[in-house]
Structure formats: C-alpha cells, structure tokens
Short mmCIF file of C-alpha atoms in Angstrom, two decimals:
data_model
loop_
_atom_site.label_atom_id
_atom_site.label_comp_id
_atom_site.label_asym_id
_atom_site.label_seq_id
_atom_site.Cartn_x
_atom_site.Cartn_y
_atom_site.Cartn_z
CA MET A 1 29.69 -42.22 -54.16
CA THR A 2 31.27 -45.34 -52.69
CA ARG A 3 34.62 -45.84 -51.04
CA SER A 4 36.78 -48.78 -52.06
CA GLY A 5 39.24 -48.81 -49.21
CA ASP A 6 41.06 -46.66 -46.67
CA GLY A 7 44.66 -46.37 -45.59
CA SER A 8 47.59 -45.59 -47.85
CA ASP A 9 50.00 -47.37 -50.11
CA HIS A 10 53.01 -46.46 -52.24
CA GLY A 11 52.17 -48.48 -55.34
CA GLY A 12 55.47 -50.02 -56.36
CA ALA A 13 57.63 -47.69 -54.25
CA ASN A 14 60.24 -49.13 -51.89
CA ALA A 15 60.12 -47.02 -48.76
CA ASP A 16 63.48 -48.40 -47.53
CA ALA A 17 65.42 -47.51 -50.68
CA ASP A 18 68.01 -44.76 -50.65
CA PRO A 19 66.43 -41.66 -52.29
CA SER A 20 69.58 -41.13 -54.33
CA ASP A 21 68.92 -44.49 -56.00
CA ARG A 22 65.52 -43.34 -57.19
CA ARG A 23 66.58 -40.39 -59.29
CA LEU A 24 64.45 -40.32 -62.42
CA VAL A 25 66.23 -37.43 -64.16
CA ASP A 26 69.99 -37.72 -64.58
CA PRO A 27 71.49 -34.61 -62.93
CA ASP A 28 74.62 -34.95 -65.08
CA ARG A 29 72.62 -33.83 -68.12
CA PHE A 30 72.80 -30.24 -66.82
CA ASP A 31 75.81 -27.95 -67.01
CA PRO A 32 76.85 -27.26 -63.38
CA ASP A 33 78.13 -23.82 -64.45
CA ASP A 34 74.82 -22.81 -66.05
CA GLU A 35 73.52 -20.06 -63.77
CA ARG A 36 70.05 -20.27 -65.32
CA THR A 37 69.39 -23.49 -63.43
CA ARG A 38 69.60 -24.22 -59.75
CA VAL A 39 69.15 -27.42 -57.82
CA LEU A 40 66.47 -27.50 -55.19
CA PRO A 41 67.72 -28.35 -51.70
CA ARG A 42 67.13 -31.89 -50.58
CA GLY A 43 66.33 -32.64 -46.94
CA THR A 44 65.42 -29.03 -46.21
CA GLY A 45 62.26 -27.16 -47.05
CA ASN A 46 59.38 -28.80 -48.87
CA GLY A 47 61.33 -29.34 -52.09
CA TRP A 48 58.75 -27.83 -54.46
CA PRO A 49 60.06 -25.42 -57.10
CA VAL A 50 56.98 -23.17 -57.05
CA ASP A 51 54.42 -21.90 -54.58
CA LEU A 52 51.28 -24.01 -54.78
CA ASP A 53 47.91 -22.34 -54.34
CA GLY A 54 44.57 -23.89 -55.18
CA VAL A 55 45.03 -26.30 -58.12
CA THR A 56 48.19 -25.94 -60.21
CA GLU A 57 48.00 -27.47 -63.68
CA THR A 58 51.11 -29.51 -64.44
CA VAL A 59 52.39 -32.24 -66.74
CA VAL A 60 53.50 -35.50 -65.13
CA ALA A 61 55.82 -38.09 -66.66
CA THR A 62 55.45 -41.69 -65.45
CA ARG A 63 57.47 -44.64 -66.71
CA GLY A 64 55.59 -47.40 -68.52
CA PRO A 65 56.45 -51.11 -68.52
CA ASP A 66 58.23 -50.65 -71.87
CA GLY A 67 60.54 -48.01 -70.39
CA MET A 68 58.87 -45.13 -72.23
CA TRP A 69 57.65 -42.08 -70.33
CA ASN A 70 53.96 -41.26 -70.57
CA LEU A 71 53.15 -37.55 -70.32
CA ALA A 72 49.75 -36.51 -68.97
CA ALA A 73 48.08 -33.48 -67.44
CA LEU A 74 47.88 -33.53 -63.64
CA GLY A 75 46.27 -31.03 -61.31
CA VAL A 76 48.28 -30.58 -58.10
CA HIS A 77 46.10 -29.54 -55.16
CA ALA A 78 47.65 -27.39 -52.45
CA PRO A 79 46.91 -28.63 -48.91
CA ASP A 80 43.46 -27.47 -47.82
CA ARG A 81 43.40 -25.29 -50.95
CA ASP A 82 45.50 -22.76 -49.02
CA ALA A 83 48.82 -21.26 -50.12
CA PHE A 84 51.70 -23.72 -50.09
CA VAL A 85 54.95 -21.78 -50.13
CA ALA A 86 58.03 -23.22 -51.81
CA GLY A 87 61.06 -23.71 -49.60
CA THR A 88 59.20 -23.87 -46.28
CA ASP A 89 58.58 -26.92 -44.14
CA ASP A 90 55.74 -25.72 -41.92
CA ALA A 91 52.89 -27.21 -43.99
CA GLU A 92 51.11 -29.96 -42.06
CA ALA A 93 49.75 -31.73 -45.14
CA ALA A 94 51.28 -32.71 -48.45
CA PRO A 95 50.01 -31.61 -51.86
CA THR A 96 47.75 -34.15 -53.55
CA ALA A 97 46.65 -35.17 -57.03
CA ARG A 98 43.81 -37.30 -58.38
CA THR A 99 43.64 -39.86 -61.14
CA TYR A 100 40.32 -40.66 -62.80
CA GLY A 101 39.77 -44.17 -64.10
CA ARG A 102 42.42 -46.71 -65.05
CA THR A 103 44.67 -44.33 -66.94
CA ARG A 104 48.26 -44.92 -67.96
CA THR A 105 49.33 -42.51 -65.22
CA ARG A 106 47.53 -44.50 -62.54
CA ARG A 107 48.81 -47.86 -63.80
CA ASN A 108 52.38 -46.58 -63.99
CA VAL A 109 52.21 -45.02 -60.53
CA GLU A 110 50.74 -48.18 -59.05
CA ARG A 111 53.67 -50.14 -60.46
CA THR A 112 56.56 -47.71 -59.75
CA GLY A 113 55.32 -45.25 -57.12
CA HIS A 114 57.14 -42.36 -58.80
CA GLY A 115 56.78 -39.62 -61.38
CA VAL A 116 58.27 -36.35 -62.62
CA ILE A 117 55.96 -33.36 -62.23
CA GLN A 118 56.76 -30.47 -64.55
CA PHE A 119 55.73 -26.86 -64.83
CA THR A 120 55.51 -25.46 -68.35
CA SER A 121 54.35 -22.21 -69.87
CA ASP A 122 54.08 -23.78 -73.33
CA PRO A 123 50.39 -24.45 -74.09
CA ARG A 124 51.30 -26.87 -76.90
CA GLU A 125 53.00 -29.21 -74.45
CA PHE A 126 50.03 -29.07 -72.13
CA VAL A 127 47.52 -29.89 -74.89
CA ASP A 128 49.58 -32.86 -76.09
CA ALA A 129 49.79 -34.22 -72.55
CA ALA A 130 46.11 -33.63 -71.77
CA LEU A 131 44.45 -34.89 -74.95
CA THR A 132 46.79 -37.31 -76.72
CA ILE A 133 48.79 -40.42 -75.91
CA ASP A 134 52.13 -38.67 -75.50
CA GLU A 135 55.07 -41.00 -74.90
CA GLN A 136 58.77 -40.31 -75.20
CA SER A 137 62.12 -41.68 -74.11
CA ASP A 138 62.96 -38.58 -72.03
CA PRO A 139 60.87 -37.70 -68.96
CA LEU A 140 61.46 -33.96 -69.37
CA LEU A 141 59.47 -31.64 -71.60
CA ALA A 142 61.50 -29.58 -74.04
CA ASN A 143 60.20 -26.33 -72.54
CA ALA A 144 59.79 -27.21 -68.87
CA ASP A 145 60.50 -24.28 -66.55
CA ALA A 146 60.97 -26.57 -63.54
CA TYR A 147 60.48 -30.16 -62.49
CA VAL A 148 60.25 -32.15 -59.29
CA GLU A 149 60.56 -35.90 -58.89
CA VAL A 150 57.88 -37.15 -56.51
CA GLU A 151 56.77 -40.25 -54.68
CA PHE A 152 53.06 -41.04 -54.96
CA THR A 153 51.24 -42.42 -51.91
CA ARG A 154 47.62 -43.40 -52.40
CA VAL A 155 45.50 -42.06 -49.54
CA ASP A 156 41.95 -42.48 -50.81
CA ARG A 157 39.82 -44.31 -53.37
CA VAL A 158 36.22 -43.47 -54.24
CA VAL A 159 33.83 -44.41 -57.03
CA GLU A 160 31.66 -41.73 -58.61
CA ALA A 161 29.31 -42.50 -61.51
CA GLY A 162 31.20 -45.73 -62.10
CA THR A 163 34.62 -44.03 -62.25
CA GLU A 164 37.36 -44.85 -59.74
CA ILE A 165 38.98 -41.70 -58.39
CA HIS A 166 42.28 -42.22 -56.58
CA THR A 167 43.83 -39.49 -54.44
CA TRP A 168 47.61 -39.46 -54.06
CA GLU A 169 49.86 -37.54 -51.69
CA LEU A 170 52.95 -36.19 -53.42
CA GLU A 171 56.32 -36.22 -51.69
CA PRO A 172 59.17 -34.40 -53.46
CA VAL A 173 62.46 -36.25 -53.82
CA ALA A 174 64.58 -33.95 -55.99
CA GLY A 175 64.06 -31.19 -58.52
CA ARG A 176 65.48 -28.30 -60.42
CA ILE A 177 64.44 -24.88 -61.64
CA LEU A 178 65.41 -24.64 -65.30
CA GLU A 179 64.13 -21.19 -66.27
CA GLU A 180 63.05 -18.17 -64.25
CA ARG A 181 60.77 -15.94 -66.29
CA VAL A 182 58.95 -12.68 -65.78
CA PRO A 183 55.29 -13.77 -65.57
CA ARG A 184 52.86 -12.48 -68.17
CA THR A 185 49.09 -12.62 -68.36
CA ASN A 186 47.68 -13.95 -71.63
CA ARG A 187 43.97 -14.76 -71.84
CA GLY A 188 44.70 -17.04 -74.76
CA PHE A 189 46.89 -19.27 -72.60
CA GLY A 190 44.21 -19.57 -69.93
CA ALA A 191 41.61 -20.36 -72.58
CA VAL A 192 43.74 -23.20 -73.95
CA ILE A 193 44.06 -24.78 -70.50
CA ASP A 194 40.33 -24.51 -69.80
CA ALA A 195 39.56 -25.86 -73.26
CA THR A 196 41.52 -29.05 -72.58
CA VAL A 197 39.32 -29.66 -69.53
CA ALA A 198 36.12 -29.16 -71.53
CA ALA A 199 37.38 -31.27 -74.42
CA SER A 200 38.35 -34.15 -72.13
CA ARG A 201 34.76 -34.33 -70.83
CA LEU A 202 33.07 -34.68 -74.21
CA GLY A 203 31.06 -37.88 -74.31
CA VAL A 204 31.56 -38.51 -70.58
CA GLU A 205 28.50 -39.47 -68.55
CA GLY A 206 27.32 -36.64 -66.31
CA PHE A 207 28.42 -33.82 -68.61
CA ASP A 208 26.30 -31.95 -71.16
CA ASP A 209 28.00 -32.09 -74.58
CA ASP A 210 26.09 -29.05 -75.89
CA GLU A 211 27.30 -26.97 -72.96
CA LEU A 212 30.85 -28.21 -73.40
CA LEU A 213 30.79 -27.37 -77.12
CA ASP A 214 29.56 -23.85 -76.33
CA ARG A 215 32.44 -23.45 -73.90
CA LEU A 216 34.94 -24.69 -76.47
CA GLN A 217 33.64 -22.16 -79.00
CA TYR A 218 34.07 -19.39 -76.44
CA PHE A 219 37.62 -20.50 -75.68
CA ALA A 220 38.40 -20.76 -79.41
CA ASP A 221 37.19 -17.18 -79.93
CA THR A 222 39.29 -16.01 -76.98
CA VAL A 223 42.42 -17.64 -78.37
CA GLU A 224 41.79 -16.08 -81.78
CA ARG A 225 41.47 -12.61 -80.26
CA CYS A 226 44.07 -12.75 -77.50
CA GLY A 227 46.43 -15.64 -78.14
CA GLY A 228 49.79 -15.62 -79.81
CA PRO A 229 51.23 -18.17 -82.24
CA ARG A 230 51.82 -20.79 -79.55
CA GLU A 231 48.25 -20.52 -78.24
CA ARG A 232 46.78 -20.72 -81.74
CA THR A 233 48.89 -23.76 -82.56
CA ALA A 234 47.86 -25.36 -79.27
CA PHE A 235 44.19 -24.84 -80.06
CA GLU A 236 44.65 -26.35 -83.51
CA ARG A 237 45.94 -29.44 -81.71
CA ILE A 238 42.75 -29.49 -79.61
CA ASP A 239 40.77 -29.39 -82.87
CA ASP A 240 42.79 -32.27 -84.31
CA ALA A 241 42.65 -34.40 -81.16
CA THR A 242 38.90 -34.08 -80.52
CA GLY A 243 37.16 -33.00 -83.76
CA TRP A 244 34.82 -30.95 -81.57
CA ARG A 245 33.90 -28.47 -84.32
CA ASP A 246 32.25 -31.28 -86.29
CA LEU A 247 30.02 -32.07 -83.30
CA ARG A 248 28.30 -28.69 -83.21
#
C-alpha cells in the first residue's frame, strides 16, 4: 500500500461561499404543509437525518459536467465505527466515505465538492446505483426516505493493488426527512445489498471469482425464499447487469 499525499482538499468546493447558495435540491419542490416531511435544522446538531453506526449503505448523486446527476452506491462510515447519533453535535470526527478508482463519483466530487446522499429502502434503486451507469436530471431518487446535501473534503489517498482509494470527510449542508417508516427485517433485502458487493468484485484482481459466484448463488436462493416482489425484481437486475449465472 502506498500513500499519494496527505492533507485535505475540497475538490471544486468554495469554502467562502454562502451555504444557501450551494443548495443542490430545490426546497420549493416540497409542500410546506406536508406533515410527512420535515426539514433538518441547519447550524445546529450534526445535520444527518439518521443515526450512523458502522457502515451505512447509501446512494449518492453527484453532478456531471453535462449537468446530469450520476447515482452510485456509497458506504458512509461512522466516526471510529462507533454510533453517530443524528441531531447531536458532540462527535469529534465527521463521517467518511471512500471512492475506489477513477469513478464518475470521484471525478464529479473533485470538480464540484458536493453531492446528495440518500437513504432508500427500495432495493431496486440500490442495485441500479451500484451496478449500472445511472444518470438522471433529478438528484433525488423516487423512493428516497431522506437525503442530505454534503460537502466532500478529501483527507487521504492510498494505492492498493494498483487502485487509488480516496477517503472523504462528509459535512452536511442541508437535508430533509421525506418518509418515516416502521422498520422491518427482510432477509431478501439484505441479500440484495450483499449481492451487489459481490457482483461488483467479479473480475477484480485480488478476489476469487468462484467464491464470489458461490456467494451470489446463496444470495439468489435467499431472495427467492425470503424476498418480496421488489427484492426479486432487484435481483433480476443484478442478473441482467452482470450475467453472473453464465459464469458458473
């Protein structure tokens, strides 16, 4: 592993700009009388719409040079892998995320310094973001439960097995909770998320394809037994995006 620099930078962010000028999601799109949504406080608390613990799988939207929003999976790491409680300001470190290689997300963040991190319970949206080139004119997912606009600050760069890994601190600017749901536990949903990780590593140096294919078969069986229509549709999209069944 080699390091390619220390210190931090904000990509294309302008640290002196007024935060209100950097809003990525137009707040006027929401009905102010809709009690299902609530605006997160700005300037108080940490500004995150959910409690972060360990690694939270999200979808991030970053704006490309053509003005389109690229959607990609992004794991948000809680500081020191300890609980990070929404609405408190006593955390000493910021959440972080990593980009691997010269992805669209990294290039967009380097140019703009900003993104929209979203939390979704729809496995289809997550699969599309994780395994396909998913671009749209709107930064928000159709079924996002919450979002937070963030500033990305690069704090580390390393090279492992020829791949540049950049670590970014995430600073919330503004956000909104769109839906508050009663949580449910569905093994099929978890299997879809894990399957996207395995599928993304197929053909990557350092990973055993036979082992990854065995894992994908296990996840496919789990979705068939335990998943609902959304999970089954999501796994069909994994099949279409990777063709993994033909590799066995």
